[in-house]
Structure formats: structure tokens, C-alpha cells
Short mmCIF file of C-alpha atoms and ligand atoms in Angstrom, two decimals:
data_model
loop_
_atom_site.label_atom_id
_atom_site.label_comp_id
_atom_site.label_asym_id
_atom_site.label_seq_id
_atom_site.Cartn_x
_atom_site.Cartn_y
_atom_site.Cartn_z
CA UNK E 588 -12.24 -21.91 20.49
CA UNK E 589 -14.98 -22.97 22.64
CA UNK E 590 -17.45 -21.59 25.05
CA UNK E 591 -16.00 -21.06 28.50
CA UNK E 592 -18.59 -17.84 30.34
CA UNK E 593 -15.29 -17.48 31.95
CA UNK E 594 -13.14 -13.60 32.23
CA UNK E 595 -9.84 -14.87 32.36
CA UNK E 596 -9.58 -15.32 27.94
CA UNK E 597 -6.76 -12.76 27.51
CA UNK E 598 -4.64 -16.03 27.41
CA UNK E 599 -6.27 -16.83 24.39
CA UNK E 600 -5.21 -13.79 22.84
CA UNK E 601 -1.86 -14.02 23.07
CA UNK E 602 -0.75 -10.56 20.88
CA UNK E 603 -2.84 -8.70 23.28
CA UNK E 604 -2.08 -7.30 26.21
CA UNK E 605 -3.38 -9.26 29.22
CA UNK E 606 -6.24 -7.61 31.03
CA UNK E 607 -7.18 -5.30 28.52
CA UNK E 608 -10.44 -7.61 26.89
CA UNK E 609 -12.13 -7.47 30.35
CA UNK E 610 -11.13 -3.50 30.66
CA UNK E 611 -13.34 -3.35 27.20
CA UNK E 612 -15.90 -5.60 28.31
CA UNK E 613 -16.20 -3.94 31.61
CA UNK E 614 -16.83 -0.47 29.81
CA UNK E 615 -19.31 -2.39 27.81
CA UNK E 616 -21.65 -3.16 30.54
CA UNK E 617 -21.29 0.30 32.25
CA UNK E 618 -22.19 2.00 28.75
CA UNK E 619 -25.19 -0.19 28.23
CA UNK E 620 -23.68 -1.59 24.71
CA UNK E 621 -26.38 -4.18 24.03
CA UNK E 622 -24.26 -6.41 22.52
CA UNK E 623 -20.24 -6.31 21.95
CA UNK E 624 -17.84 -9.01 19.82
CA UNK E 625 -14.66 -9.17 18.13
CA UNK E 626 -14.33 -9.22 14.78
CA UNK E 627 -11.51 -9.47 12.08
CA UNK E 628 -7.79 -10.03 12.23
CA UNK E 629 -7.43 -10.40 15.67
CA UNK E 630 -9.61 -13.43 15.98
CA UNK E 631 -8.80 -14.85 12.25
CA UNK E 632 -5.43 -14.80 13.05
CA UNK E 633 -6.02 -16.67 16.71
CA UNK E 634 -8.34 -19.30 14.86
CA UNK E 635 -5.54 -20.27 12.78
CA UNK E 636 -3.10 -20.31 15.28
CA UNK E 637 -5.24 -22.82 17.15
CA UNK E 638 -6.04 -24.74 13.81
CA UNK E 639 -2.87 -24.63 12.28
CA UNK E 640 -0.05 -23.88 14.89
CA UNK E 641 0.53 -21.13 12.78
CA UNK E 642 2.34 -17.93 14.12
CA UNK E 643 0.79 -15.06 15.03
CA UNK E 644 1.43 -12.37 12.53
CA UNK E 645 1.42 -8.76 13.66
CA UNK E 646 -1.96 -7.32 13.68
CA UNK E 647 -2.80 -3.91 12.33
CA UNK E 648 -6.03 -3.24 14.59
CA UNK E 649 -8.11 -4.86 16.99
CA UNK E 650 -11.68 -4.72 15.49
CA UNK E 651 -14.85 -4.71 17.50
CA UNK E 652 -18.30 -4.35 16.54
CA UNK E 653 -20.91 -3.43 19.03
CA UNK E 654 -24.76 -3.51 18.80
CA UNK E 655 -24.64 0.47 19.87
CA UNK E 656 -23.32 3.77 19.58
CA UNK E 657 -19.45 3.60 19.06
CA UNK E 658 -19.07 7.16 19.72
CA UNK E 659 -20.74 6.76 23.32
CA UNK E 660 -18.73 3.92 23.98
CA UNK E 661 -15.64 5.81 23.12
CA UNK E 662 -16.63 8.59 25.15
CA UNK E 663 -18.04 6.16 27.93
CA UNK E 664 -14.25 4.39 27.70
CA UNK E 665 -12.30 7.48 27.57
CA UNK E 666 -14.31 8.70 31.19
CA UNK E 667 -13.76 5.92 32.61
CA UNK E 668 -9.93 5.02 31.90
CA UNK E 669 -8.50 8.44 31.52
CA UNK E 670 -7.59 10.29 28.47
CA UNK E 671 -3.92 9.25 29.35
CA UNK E 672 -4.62 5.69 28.50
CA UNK E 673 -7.39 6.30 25.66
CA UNK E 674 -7.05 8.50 23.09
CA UNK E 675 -10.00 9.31 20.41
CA UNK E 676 -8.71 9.22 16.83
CA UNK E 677 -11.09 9.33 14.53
CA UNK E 678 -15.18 9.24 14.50
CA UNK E 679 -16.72 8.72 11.55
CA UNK E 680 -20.49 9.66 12.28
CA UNK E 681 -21.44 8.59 8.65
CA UNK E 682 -20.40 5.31 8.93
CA UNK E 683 -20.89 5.29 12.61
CA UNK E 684 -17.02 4.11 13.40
CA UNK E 685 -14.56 5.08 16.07
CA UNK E 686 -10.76 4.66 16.07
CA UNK E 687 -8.95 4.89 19.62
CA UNK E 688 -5.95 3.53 21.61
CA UNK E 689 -6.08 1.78 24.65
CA UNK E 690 -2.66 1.97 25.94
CA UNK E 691 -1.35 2.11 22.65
CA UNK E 692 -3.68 -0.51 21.58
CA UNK E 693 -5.11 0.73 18.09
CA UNK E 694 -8.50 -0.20 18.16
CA UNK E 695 -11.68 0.01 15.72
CA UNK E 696 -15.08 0.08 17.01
CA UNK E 697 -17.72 0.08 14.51
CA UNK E 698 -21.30 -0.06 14.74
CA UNK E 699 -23.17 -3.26 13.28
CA UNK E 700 -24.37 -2.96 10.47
CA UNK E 701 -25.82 -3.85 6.66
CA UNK E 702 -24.43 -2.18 3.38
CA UNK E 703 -26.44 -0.64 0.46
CA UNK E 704 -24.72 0.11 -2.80
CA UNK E 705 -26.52 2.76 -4.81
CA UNK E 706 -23.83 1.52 -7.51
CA UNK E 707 -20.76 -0.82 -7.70
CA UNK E 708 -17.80 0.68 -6.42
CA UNK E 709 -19.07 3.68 -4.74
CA UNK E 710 -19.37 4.37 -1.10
CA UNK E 711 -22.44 2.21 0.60
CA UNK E 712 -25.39 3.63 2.74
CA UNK E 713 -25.83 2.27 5.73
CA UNK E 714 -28.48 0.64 8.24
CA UNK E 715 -28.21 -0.66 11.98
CA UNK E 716 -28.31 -4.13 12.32
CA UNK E 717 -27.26 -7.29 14.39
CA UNK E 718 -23.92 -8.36 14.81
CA UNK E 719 -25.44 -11.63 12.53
CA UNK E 720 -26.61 -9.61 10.26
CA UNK E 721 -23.38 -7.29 9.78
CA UNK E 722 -21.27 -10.16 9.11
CA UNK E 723 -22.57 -11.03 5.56
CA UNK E 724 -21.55 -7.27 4.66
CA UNK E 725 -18.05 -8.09 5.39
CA UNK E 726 -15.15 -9.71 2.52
CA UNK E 727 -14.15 -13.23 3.21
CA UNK E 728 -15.50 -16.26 4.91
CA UNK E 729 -12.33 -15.96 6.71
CA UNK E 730 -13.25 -12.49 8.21
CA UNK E 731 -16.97 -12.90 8.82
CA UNK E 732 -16.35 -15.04 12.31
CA UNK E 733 -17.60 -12.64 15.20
CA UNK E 734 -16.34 -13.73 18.92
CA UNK E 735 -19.36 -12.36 21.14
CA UNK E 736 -17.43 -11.22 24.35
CA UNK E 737 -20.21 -11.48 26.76
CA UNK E 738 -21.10 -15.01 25.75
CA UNK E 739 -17.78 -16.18 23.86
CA UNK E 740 -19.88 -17.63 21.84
CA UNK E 741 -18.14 -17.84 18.06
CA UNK E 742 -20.67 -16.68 15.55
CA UNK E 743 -19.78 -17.89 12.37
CA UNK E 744 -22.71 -18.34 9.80
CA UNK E 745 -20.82 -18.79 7.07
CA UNK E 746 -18.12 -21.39 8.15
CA UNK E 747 -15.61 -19.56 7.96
CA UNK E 748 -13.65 -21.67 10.87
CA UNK E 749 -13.67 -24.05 7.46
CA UNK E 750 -12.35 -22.61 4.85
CA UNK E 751 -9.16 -21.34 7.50
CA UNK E 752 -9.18 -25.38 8.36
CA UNK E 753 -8.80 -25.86 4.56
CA UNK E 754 -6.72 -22.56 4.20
CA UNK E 755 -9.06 -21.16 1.67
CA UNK E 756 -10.66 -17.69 0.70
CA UNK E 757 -13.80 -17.28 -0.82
CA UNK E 758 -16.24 -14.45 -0.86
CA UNK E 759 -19.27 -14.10 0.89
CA UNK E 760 -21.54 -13.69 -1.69
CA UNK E 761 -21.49 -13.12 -5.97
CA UNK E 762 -21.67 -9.88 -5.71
CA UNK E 763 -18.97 -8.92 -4.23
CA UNK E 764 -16.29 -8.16 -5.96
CA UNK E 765 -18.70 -5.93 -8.41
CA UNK E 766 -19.69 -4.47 -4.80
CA UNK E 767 -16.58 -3.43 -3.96
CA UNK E 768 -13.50 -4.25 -5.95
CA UNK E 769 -10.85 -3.26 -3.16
CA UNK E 770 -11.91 -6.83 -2.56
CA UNK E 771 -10.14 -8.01 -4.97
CA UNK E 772 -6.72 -6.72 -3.82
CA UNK E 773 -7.63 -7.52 -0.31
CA UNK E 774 -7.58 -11.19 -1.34
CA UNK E 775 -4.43 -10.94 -3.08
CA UNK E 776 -2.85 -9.72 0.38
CA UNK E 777 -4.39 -12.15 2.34
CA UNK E 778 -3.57 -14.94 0.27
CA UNK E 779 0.05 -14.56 0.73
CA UNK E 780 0.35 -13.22 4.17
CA UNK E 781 -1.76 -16.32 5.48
CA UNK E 782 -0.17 -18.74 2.62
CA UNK E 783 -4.26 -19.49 1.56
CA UNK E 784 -5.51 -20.53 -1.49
CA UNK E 785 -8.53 -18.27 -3.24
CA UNK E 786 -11.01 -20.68 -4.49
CA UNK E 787 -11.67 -21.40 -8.31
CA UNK E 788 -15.28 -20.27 -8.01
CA UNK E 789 -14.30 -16.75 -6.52
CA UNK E 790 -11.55 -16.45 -8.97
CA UNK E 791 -14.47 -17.14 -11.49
CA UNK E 792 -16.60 -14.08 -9.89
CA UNK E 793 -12.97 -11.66 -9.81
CA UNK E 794 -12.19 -12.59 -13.59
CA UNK E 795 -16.19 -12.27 -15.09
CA UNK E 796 -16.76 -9.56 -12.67
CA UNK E 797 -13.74 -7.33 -14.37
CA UNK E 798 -15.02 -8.91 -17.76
CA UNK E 799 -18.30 -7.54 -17.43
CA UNK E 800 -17.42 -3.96 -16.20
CA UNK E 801 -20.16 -3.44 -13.89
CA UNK E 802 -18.60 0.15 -12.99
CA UNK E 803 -20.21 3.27 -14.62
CA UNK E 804 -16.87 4.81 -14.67
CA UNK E 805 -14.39 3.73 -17.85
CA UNK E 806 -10.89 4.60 -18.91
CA UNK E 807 -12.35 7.09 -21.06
CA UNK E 808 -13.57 9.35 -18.21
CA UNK E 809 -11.66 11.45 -16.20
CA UNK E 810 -9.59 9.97 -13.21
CA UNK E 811 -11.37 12.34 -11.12
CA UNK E 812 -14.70 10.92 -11.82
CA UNK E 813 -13.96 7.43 -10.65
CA UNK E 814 -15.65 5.64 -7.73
CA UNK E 815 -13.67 5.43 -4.22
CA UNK E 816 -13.87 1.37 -4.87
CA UNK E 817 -11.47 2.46 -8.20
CA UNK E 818 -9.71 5.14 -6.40
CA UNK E 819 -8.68 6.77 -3.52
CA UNK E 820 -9.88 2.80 -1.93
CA UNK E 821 -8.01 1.04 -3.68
CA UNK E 822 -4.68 2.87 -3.36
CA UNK E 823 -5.15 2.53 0.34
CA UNK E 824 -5.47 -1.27 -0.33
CA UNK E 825 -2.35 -1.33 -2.68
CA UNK E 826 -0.51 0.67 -0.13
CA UNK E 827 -1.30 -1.65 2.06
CA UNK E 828 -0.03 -5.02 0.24
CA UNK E 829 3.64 -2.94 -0.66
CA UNK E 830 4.09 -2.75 2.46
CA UNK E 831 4.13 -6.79 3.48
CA UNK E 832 6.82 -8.74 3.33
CA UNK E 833 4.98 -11.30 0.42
CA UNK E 834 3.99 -8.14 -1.80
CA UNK E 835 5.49 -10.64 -4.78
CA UNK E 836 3.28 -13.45 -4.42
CA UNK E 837 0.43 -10.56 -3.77
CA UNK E 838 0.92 -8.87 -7.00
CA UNK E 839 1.63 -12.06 -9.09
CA UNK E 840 -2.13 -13.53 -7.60
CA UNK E 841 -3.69 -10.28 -8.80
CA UNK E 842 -1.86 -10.62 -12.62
CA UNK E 843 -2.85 -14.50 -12.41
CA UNK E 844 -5.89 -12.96 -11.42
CA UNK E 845 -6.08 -10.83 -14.89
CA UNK E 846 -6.89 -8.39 -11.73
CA UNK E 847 -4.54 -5.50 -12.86
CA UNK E 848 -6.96 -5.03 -15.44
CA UNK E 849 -8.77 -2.69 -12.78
CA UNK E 850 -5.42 -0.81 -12.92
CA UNK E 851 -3.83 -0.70 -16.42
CA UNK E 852 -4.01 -2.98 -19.17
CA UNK E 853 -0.42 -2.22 -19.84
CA UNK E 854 0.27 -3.41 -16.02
CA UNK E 855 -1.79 -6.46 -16.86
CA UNK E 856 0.60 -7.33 -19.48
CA UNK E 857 4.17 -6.55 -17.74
CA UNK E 858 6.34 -8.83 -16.85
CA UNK E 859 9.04 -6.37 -15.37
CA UNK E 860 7.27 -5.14 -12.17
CA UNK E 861 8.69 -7.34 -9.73
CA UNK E 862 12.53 -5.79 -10.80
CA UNK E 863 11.14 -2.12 -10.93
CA UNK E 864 9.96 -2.62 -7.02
CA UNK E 865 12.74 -4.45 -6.07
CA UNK E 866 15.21 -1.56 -7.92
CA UNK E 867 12.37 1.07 -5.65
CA UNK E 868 13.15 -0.83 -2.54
CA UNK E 869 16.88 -0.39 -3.06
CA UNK E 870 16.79 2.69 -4.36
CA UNK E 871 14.86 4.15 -1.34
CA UNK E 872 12.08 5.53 -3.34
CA UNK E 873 8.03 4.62 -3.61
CA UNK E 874 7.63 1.02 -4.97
CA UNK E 875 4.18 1.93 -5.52
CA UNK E 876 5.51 4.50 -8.23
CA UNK E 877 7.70 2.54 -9.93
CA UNK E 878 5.25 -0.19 -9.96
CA UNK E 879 2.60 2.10 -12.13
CA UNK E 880 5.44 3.98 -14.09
CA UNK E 881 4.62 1.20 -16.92
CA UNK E 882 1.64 1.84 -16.74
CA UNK E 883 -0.22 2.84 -20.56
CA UNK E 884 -0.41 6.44 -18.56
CA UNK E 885 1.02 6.52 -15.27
CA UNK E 886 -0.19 9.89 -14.60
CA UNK E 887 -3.81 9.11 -15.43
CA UNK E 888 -3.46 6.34 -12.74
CA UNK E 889 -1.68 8.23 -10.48
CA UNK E 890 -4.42 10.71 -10.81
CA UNK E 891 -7.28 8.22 -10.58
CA UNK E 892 -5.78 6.43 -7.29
CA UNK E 893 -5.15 9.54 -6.22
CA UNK E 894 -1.55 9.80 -5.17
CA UNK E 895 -0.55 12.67 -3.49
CA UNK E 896 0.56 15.44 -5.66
CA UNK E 897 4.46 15.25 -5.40
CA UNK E 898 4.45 11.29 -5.91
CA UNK E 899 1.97 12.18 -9.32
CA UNK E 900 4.56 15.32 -10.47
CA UNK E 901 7.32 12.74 -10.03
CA UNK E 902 5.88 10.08 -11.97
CA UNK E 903 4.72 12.91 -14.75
CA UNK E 904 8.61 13.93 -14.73
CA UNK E 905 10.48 10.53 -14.67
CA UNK E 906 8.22 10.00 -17.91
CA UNK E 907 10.04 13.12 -18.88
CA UNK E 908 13.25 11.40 -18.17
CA UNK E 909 12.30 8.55 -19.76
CA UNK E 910 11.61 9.82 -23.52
CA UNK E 911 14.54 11.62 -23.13
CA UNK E 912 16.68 8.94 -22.51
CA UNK E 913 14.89 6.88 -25.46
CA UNK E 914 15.98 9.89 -27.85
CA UNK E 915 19.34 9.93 -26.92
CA UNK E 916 19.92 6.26 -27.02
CA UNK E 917 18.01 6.21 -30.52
CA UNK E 918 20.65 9.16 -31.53
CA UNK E 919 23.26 6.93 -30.84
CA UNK E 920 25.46 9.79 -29.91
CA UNK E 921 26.12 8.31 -26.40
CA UNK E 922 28.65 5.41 -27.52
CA UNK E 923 31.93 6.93 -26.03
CA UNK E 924 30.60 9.04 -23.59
CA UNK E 925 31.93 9.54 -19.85
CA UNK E 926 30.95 11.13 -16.86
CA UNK E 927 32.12 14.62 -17.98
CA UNK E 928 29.46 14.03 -21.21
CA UNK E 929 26.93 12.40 -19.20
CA UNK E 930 26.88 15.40 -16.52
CA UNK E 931 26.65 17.55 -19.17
CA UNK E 932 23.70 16.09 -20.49
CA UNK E 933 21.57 15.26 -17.60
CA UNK E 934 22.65 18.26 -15.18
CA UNK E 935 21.16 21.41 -16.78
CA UNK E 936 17.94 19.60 -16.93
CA UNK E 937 17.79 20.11 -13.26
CA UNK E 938 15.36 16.67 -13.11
CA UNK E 939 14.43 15.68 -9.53
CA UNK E 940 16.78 13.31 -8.32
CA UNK E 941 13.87 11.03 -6.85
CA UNK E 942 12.05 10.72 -10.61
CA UNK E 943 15.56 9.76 -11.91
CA UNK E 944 15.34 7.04 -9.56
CA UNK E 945 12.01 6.02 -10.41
CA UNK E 946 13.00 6.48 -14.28
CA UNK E 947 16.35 4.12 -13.37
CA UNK E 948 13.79 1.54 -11.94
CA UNK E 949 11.59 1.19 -14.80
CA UNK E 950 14.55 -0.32 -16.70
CA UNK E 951 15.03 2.02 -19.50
CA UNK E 952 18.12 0.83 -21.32
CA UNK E 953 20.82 3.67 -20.77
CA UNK E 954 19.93 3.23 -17.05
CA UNK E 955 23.30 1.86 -15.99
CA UNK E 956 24.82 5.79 -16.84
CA UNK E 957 22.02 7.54 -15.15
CA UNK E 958 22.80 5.28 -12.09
CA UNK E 959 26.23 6.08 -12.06
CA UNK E 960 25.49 9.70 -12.40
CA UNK E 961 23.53 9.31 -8.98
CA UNK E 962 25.69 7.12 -7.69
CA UNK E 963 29.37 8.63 -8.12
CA UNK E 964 29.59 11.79 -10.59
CA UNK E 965 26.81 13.94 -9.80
CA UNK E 966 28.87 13.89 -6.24
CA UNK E 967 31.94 15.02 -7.18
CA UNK E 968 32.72 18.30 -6.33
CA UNK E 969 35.57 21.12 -6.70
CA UNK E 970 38.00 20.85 -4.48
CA UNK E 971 37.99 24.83 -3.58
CA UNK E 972 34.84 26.23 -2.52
CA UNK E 973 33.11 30.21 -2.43
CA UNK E 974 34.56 31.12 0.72
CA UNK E 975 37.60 30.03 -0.66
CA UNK E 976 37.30 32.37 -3.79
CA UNK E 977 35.70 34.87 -1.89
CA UNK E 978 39.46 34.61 0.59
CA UNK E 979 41.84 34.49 -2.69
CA UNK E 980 40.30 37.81 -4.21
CA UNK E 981 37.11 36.67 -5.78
CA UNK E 982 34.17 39.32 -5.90
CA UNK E 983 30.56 38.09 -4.38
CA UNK E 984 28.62 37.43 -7.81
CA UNK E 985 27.68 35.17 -10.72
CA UNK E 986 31.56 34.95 -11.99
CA UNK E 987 32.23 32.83 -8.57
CA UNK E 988 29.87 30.38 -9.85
CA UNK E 989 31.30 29.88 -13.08
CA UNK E 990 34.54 29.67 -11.75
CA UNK E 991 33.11 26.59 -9.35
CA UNK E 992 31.44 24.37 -12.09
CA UNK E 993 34.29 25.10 -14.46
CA UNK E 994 36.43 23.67 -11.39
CA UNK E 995 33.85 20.86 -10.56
CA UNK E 996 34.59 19.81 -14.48
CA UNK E 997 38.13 19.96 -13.96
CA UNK E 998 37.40 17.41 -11.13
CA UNK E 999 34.83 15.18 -13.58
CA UNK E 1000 37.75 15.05 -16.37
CA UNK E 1001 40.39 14.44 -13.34
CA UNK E 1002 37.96 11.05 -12.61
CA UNK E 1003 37.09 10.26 -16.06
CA UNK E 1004 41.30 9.98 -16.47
CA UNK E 1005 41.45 8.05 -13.65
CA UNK E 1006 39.34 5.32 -14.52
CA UNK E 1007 39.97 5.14 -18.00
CA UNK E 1008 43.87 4.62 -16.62
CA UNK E 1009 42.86 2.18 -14.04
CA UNK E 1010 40.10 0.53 -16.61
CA UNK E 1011 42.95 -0.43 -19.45
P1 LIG D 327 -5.50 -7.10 9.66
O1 LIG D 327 -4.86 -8.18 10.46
O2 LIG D 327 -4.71 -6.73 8.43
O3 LIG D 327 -5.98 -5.92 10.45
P2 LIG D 327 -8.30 -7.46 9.25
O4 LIG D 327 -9.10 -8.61 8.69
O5 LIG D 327 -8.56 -7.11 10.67
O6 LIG D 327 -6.78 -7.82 9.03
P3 LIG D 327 -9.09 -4.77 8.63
O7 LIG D 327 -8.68 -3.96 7.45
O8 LIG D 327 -8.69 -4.35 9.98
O9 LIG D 327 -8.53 -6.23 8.32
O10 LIG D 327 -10.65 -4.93 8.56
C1 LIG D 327 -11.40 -5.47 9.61
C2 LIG D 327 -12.54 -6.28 9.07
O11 LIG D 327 -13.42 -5.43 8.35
C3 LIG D 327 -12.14 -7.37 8.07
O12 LIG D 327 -11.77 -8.56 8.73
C4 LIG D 327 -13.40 -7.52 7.27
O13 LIG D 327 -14.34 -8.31 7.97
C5 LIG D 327 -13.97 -6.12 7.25
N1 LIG D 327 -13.57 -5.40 6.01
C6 LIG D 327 -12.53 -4.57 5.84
N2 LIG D 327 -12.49 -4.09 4.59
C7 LIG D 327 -13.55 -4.63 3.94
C8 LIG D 327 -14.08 -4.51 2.62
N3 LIG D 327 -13.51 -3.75 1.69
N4 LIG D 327 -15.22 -5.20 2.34
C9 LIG D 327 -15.83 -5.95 3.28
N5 LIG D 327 -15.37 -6.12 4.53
C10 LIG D 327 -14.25 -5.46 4.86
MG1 LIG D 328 -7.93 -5.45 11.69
#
């Protein structure tokens, strides 16, 4: 991209809306933001478009970073366009950023600026700063190119037009995976939404980095005491990579990585995760849980990412499931059961149907009857129903629902018949 002084760039932007650059800059000048640029996906993914005629992905955000007060130049942006085209989000006045729509747009304004960390993995302090200076704070080489929208002048001190030429990631400096190891899984995703390579040295820095341990926290704390770059950060981040299309070539980085170390060692070790998700994304319930449900304790982890509190109670019960299932197939009483057996033994356990599922992904062996149970049996029904009873006769009271499940078995053994017929 180069230098053109020129207003009419939109076209160079081509998965953002036409006009709406010179909108931002316009605000800009009438806010008195010193100095305004954009940063991130936005222009990444434009760079190699131009580089490598490579689509456009869809981008999350568009990031800027401004040499100023973000919340004035949300308030300055929301005066002047209306609150019907911009609306305020989020302001975070500790780490001085702004989220906001522009006509939909989602948009992140941050302030420049340079990162402290009292200790690995926990939350920096901050300092204004140059939009030169901000850029070494950032991840990759890849994402520390600022686009100054007054000049369009590309400010990239550490080449990072290069390594997208060469299609490679690389962190800014050794320290930064220690820094923050959300980095680490960030990487992962990019590498196999953009189809780049990490480079051998910062593969180097990601496996001595999780050798050393630089966090104060260890497995042999309490989930609750572990850094947001161990937590609640990095289940954003993991969040984030089930949700792309390449999440397989993500994850399988990360394990070439010895990265799910920072996880589970037990995780580090698996070679079943890729059919648990694919069972999740089937099955219509969280990958993310039934990627951790092999984990050495999945609620520890749960508890440590900080999951929210159903997802950890359903990963605490399909454990449940689990051990239950690995008694009974141990007892070896199972051999000629059917569906009437099989509803007899799961159903009074009342398990939620959503940790069966997960306990069905994580490939336990009697799976294939607990997947039939959710599948077919646990739907059949009785053909008569209450209001039924309550027309023939039947008093309102516990007897009526005897009488149903002693029909509903009827049913089962009616099905069971049927199949076994139809089977031989
Ligand atoms: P996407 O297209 O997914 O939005 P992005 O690069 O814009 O990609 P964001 O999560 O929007 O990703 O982050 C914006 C920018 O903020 C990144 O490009 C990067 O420069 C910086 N950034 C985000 N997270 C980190 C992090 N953990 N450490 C350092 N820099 C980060
Ligand atoms: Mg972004």
C-alpha cells in the first residue's frame, strides 16, 4: 500500500463500507485526536490481499488506535453522527479502550500505548505513548503494522509487511509468550486461518517458555488463584479458535506446539480430541467441553478458565456418567441388554441430557447404547396420556403416574420385540 494524501481509500478497504474511513477521520480532526491509524486485522488482512491475492476473510473488528482520549472521541463521534448510527459499547477507563458501532460497524478504539507486567501472565499497567511506540506491545510482526490515516503512511518497524510476504509469524520480542501466554493460542489461530507458518525460533521461545514455568501460579494452587493470561484470557482465546472453521489445524499446532501443556498434561497427551469435537459439533453441544472432558481434571480446568457455571456442573456430571458407565461395562452385566434394560438403568439417574452428550463424545466404550438411548428410546412414549386416564376414571394423583411409565415400558418391550423380529 503506498502513500497517496488522497480521501478517496475506502476502495482499498474493500470489507468496509465505503465512506465510512473519512466519516472517522473527519471526527478525528473535529475532536482534536493528535494522531489516528489503523491497526490489526483490518489492515493485516488487506496487506495480504494485496501481497498474496488472498481473500478477504471476515473481520471481527475494525481496530484503531489514536494518540488521545478514546472516550472523547467516542463521545465527540456519537455528537456528531447521531446515537442512531453510533452506539457506545463498552469503555474501559483502565485500559483507556472504547468499543462502538458505526452503522453496525464494530469498532475498537484504543488509546496508544506501552505495557508493564508486574508478573507474567497477569493483567499489564499501562502508560501513554506513540502510536510507534504502542506497536512493540502488540503479538505478531504480522499485527504490529499501523496505517496512519492522516498521512497513510504504513508504519511498520518491525517488517511485518515481510514476514506476511513470506507468510510467517513470529513474535515481537522473547518475552512474549512468558508476557502473555494467550499468545500462544493466538498464534495457533492465526496460523491456520491465514495458512502461515510460525517460525522455528518462536516455536523455540513457546516450547522453553512453557518449560521454564515463568508463572507464579502451578497446578497445585487453586484454579481460582490463576493469572487472567491462564484463565478467564485464555478461554476467551480458545473460544475464539472453536469457533473457526480450521479449529483442527489450530489445536493440532498448539499439541505440536507441546502448548496444551498450559492446559492439561493429559490434553497434551490425547490423541482423541479431534473425534470428541467433531461428536460436540454433531451432537449440538459445547466443543469446548468435550474438548477438556479428558482432561487429568476437567473440572479443575473448567474452574481455572473459568467456564460459566452450568458448562463446569455439566462437565463435573458427565464425569459422573462416565465412571458409571466404566463400572457397568467392567460388571459385564450389560451383554444382552435392550432398550427396556438400558432405560432402566440410565433413567432414574435423572443425568442431564446435555452431559450425556458430552459423556457420549468423550468416547467411553458403552457409548453406542447411551446414544441410542438419546437417540430413539428415551423418546418413546405411552400411547395414552393423563388426560386420557384422568377421562377413563383415573383419580388426579401419584397412581396416574405409575400407571404411565408402566405403559411407557409396555411401549419399550413393544420396540425391543420389534427389532429383535426385524434384526433376525
Ligand atoms: P481479527 O481479524 O480476528 O479481528 P485482529 O488482529 O484484529 O484479528 P484483535 O483480537 O481484534 O485481532 O486484536 C487487535 C490487535 O490487538 C491485534 O492485531 C494485535 O495487534 C493486538 N492484540 C490483541 N490481543 C493481543 C495480545 N494478547 N497481545 C498483544 N497484542 C494483542
Ligand atoms: Mg480486530
Amino acid at each position: 500500500m503506498k502513500s497517496s494524501g488522497h480521501l478517496e481509500f475506502d476502495k482499498e478497504f474493500p470489507n468496509l463500507k465505503k465512506g465510512i474511513i473519512k466519516v472517522i477521520l473527519e471526527v478525528a480532526n473535529q475532536a482534536c485526536i493528535k494522531r489516528i491509524a489503523i491497526v490489526g486485522g483490518v489492515l493485516r488482512d488487506k496487506l495480504i490481499l494485496d501481497l498474496h491475492k488472498q481473500p478477504l476473510k471476515n473481520f471481527q473488528d475494525l481496530d484503531l488506535v489514536i494518540e488521545g482520549s478514546p472516550e472523547k472521541f467516542a463521545r465527540v463521534l456519537s455528537e456528531k453522527l447521531g446515537t442512531c448510527r453510533v452506539n457506545i459499547k463498552k469503555i474501559n477507563a483502565a485500559y483507556q479502550t472504547v468499543e462502538l458501532t458505526i452503522d453496525n460497524l464494530l469498532i475498537d478504539i484504543a488509546r496508544a500505548r506501552t505495557e508493564k507486567y508486574s508478573k507474567p501472565a497477569e493483567n499489564p499497567s499501562i502508560f501513554p505513548c506513540s502510536i510507534e511506540e504502542d506497536l512493540y506491545r502488540r503479538d505478531f510482526t504480522i499485527n504490529s503494522i499501523a496505517l496512519d490515516l492522516r498521512t497513510f503512511e504504513l508504519l511498520d518497524p518491525y517488517k511485518g509487511s515481510n514476514a506476511i510476504k513470506n507468510r510467517i509469524i513470529t513474535f515481537i520480542h522473547s518475552g512474549s509468550a512468558a508476557e502473555d501466554p494467550t499468545r500462544i493460542f493466538r498464534a495457533a489461530r492465526y496460523a491456520s486461518r491465514l495458512d502461515f507458518e510460525m517460525t522455528p525460533e518462536s516455536i523455540r521461545q513457546i516450547k522453553s517458555t512453557i518449560t521454564s514455568w515463568p508463572w507464579d501460579w502451578t497446578f497445585s494452587q487453586t484454579p481460582e488463584s490463576a493469572p487472567p493470561g491462564l484463565s478467564t484470557r485464555l478461554r476467551m482465546e480458545i473460544e475464539l479458535l472453536m469457533k473457526q472453521d480450521k479449529w483442527q489445524t489450530a489445536i493440532q499446532n498448539l499439541q505440536n506446539w507441546q502448548a496444551l501443556l498450559l492446559l492439561d498434561k493429559d490434553l497434551q497427551n490425547d490423541n482423541n480430541w479431534k473425534r470428541r469435537i467433531h461428536w460436540a459439533f454433531r451432537l449440538g453441544v459445547s466443543p469446548f467441553s468435550a474438548f477438556i472432558s479428558k482432561a487429568s481434571s476437567p473440572a479443575f480446568l473448567a474452574s481455572r478458565l473459568q467456564l460459566p457455571l452450568n458448562e463446569q456442573h455439566l462437565l463435573i456430571e458427565a464425569q459422573k456418567i462416565i465412571k458409571h458407565f466404566q463400572i457397568l461395562e467392567f460388571s459385564g452385566k450389560t451383554k444382552d441388554w435392550g432398550p427396556y434394560e438400558w432405560c432402566n438403568e440410565i433413567e432414574p439417574n435423572k443425568w442431564n441430557k446435555q452431559a450425556i452428550l458430552i459423556a457420549i463424545c468423550s468416547g467411553i466404550s458403552l457409548w453406542q447404547p447411551l446414544f441410542r438411548w438419546w437417540g430413539k428410546w428415551s423418546r418413546i412414549k405411552s400411547k395414552t396420556n393423563a388426560k386420557d386416564l384422568l377421562a377413563n376414571g383415573w383419580e388426579a394423583g401419584p397412581a396416574i403416574g405409575r400407571e404411565l411409565k408402566r405403559l411407557r415400558e409396555i411401549e419399550i418391550r413393544n420396540y425391543q420385540n420389534k427389532k429383535q423380529t426385524s434384526d433376525n
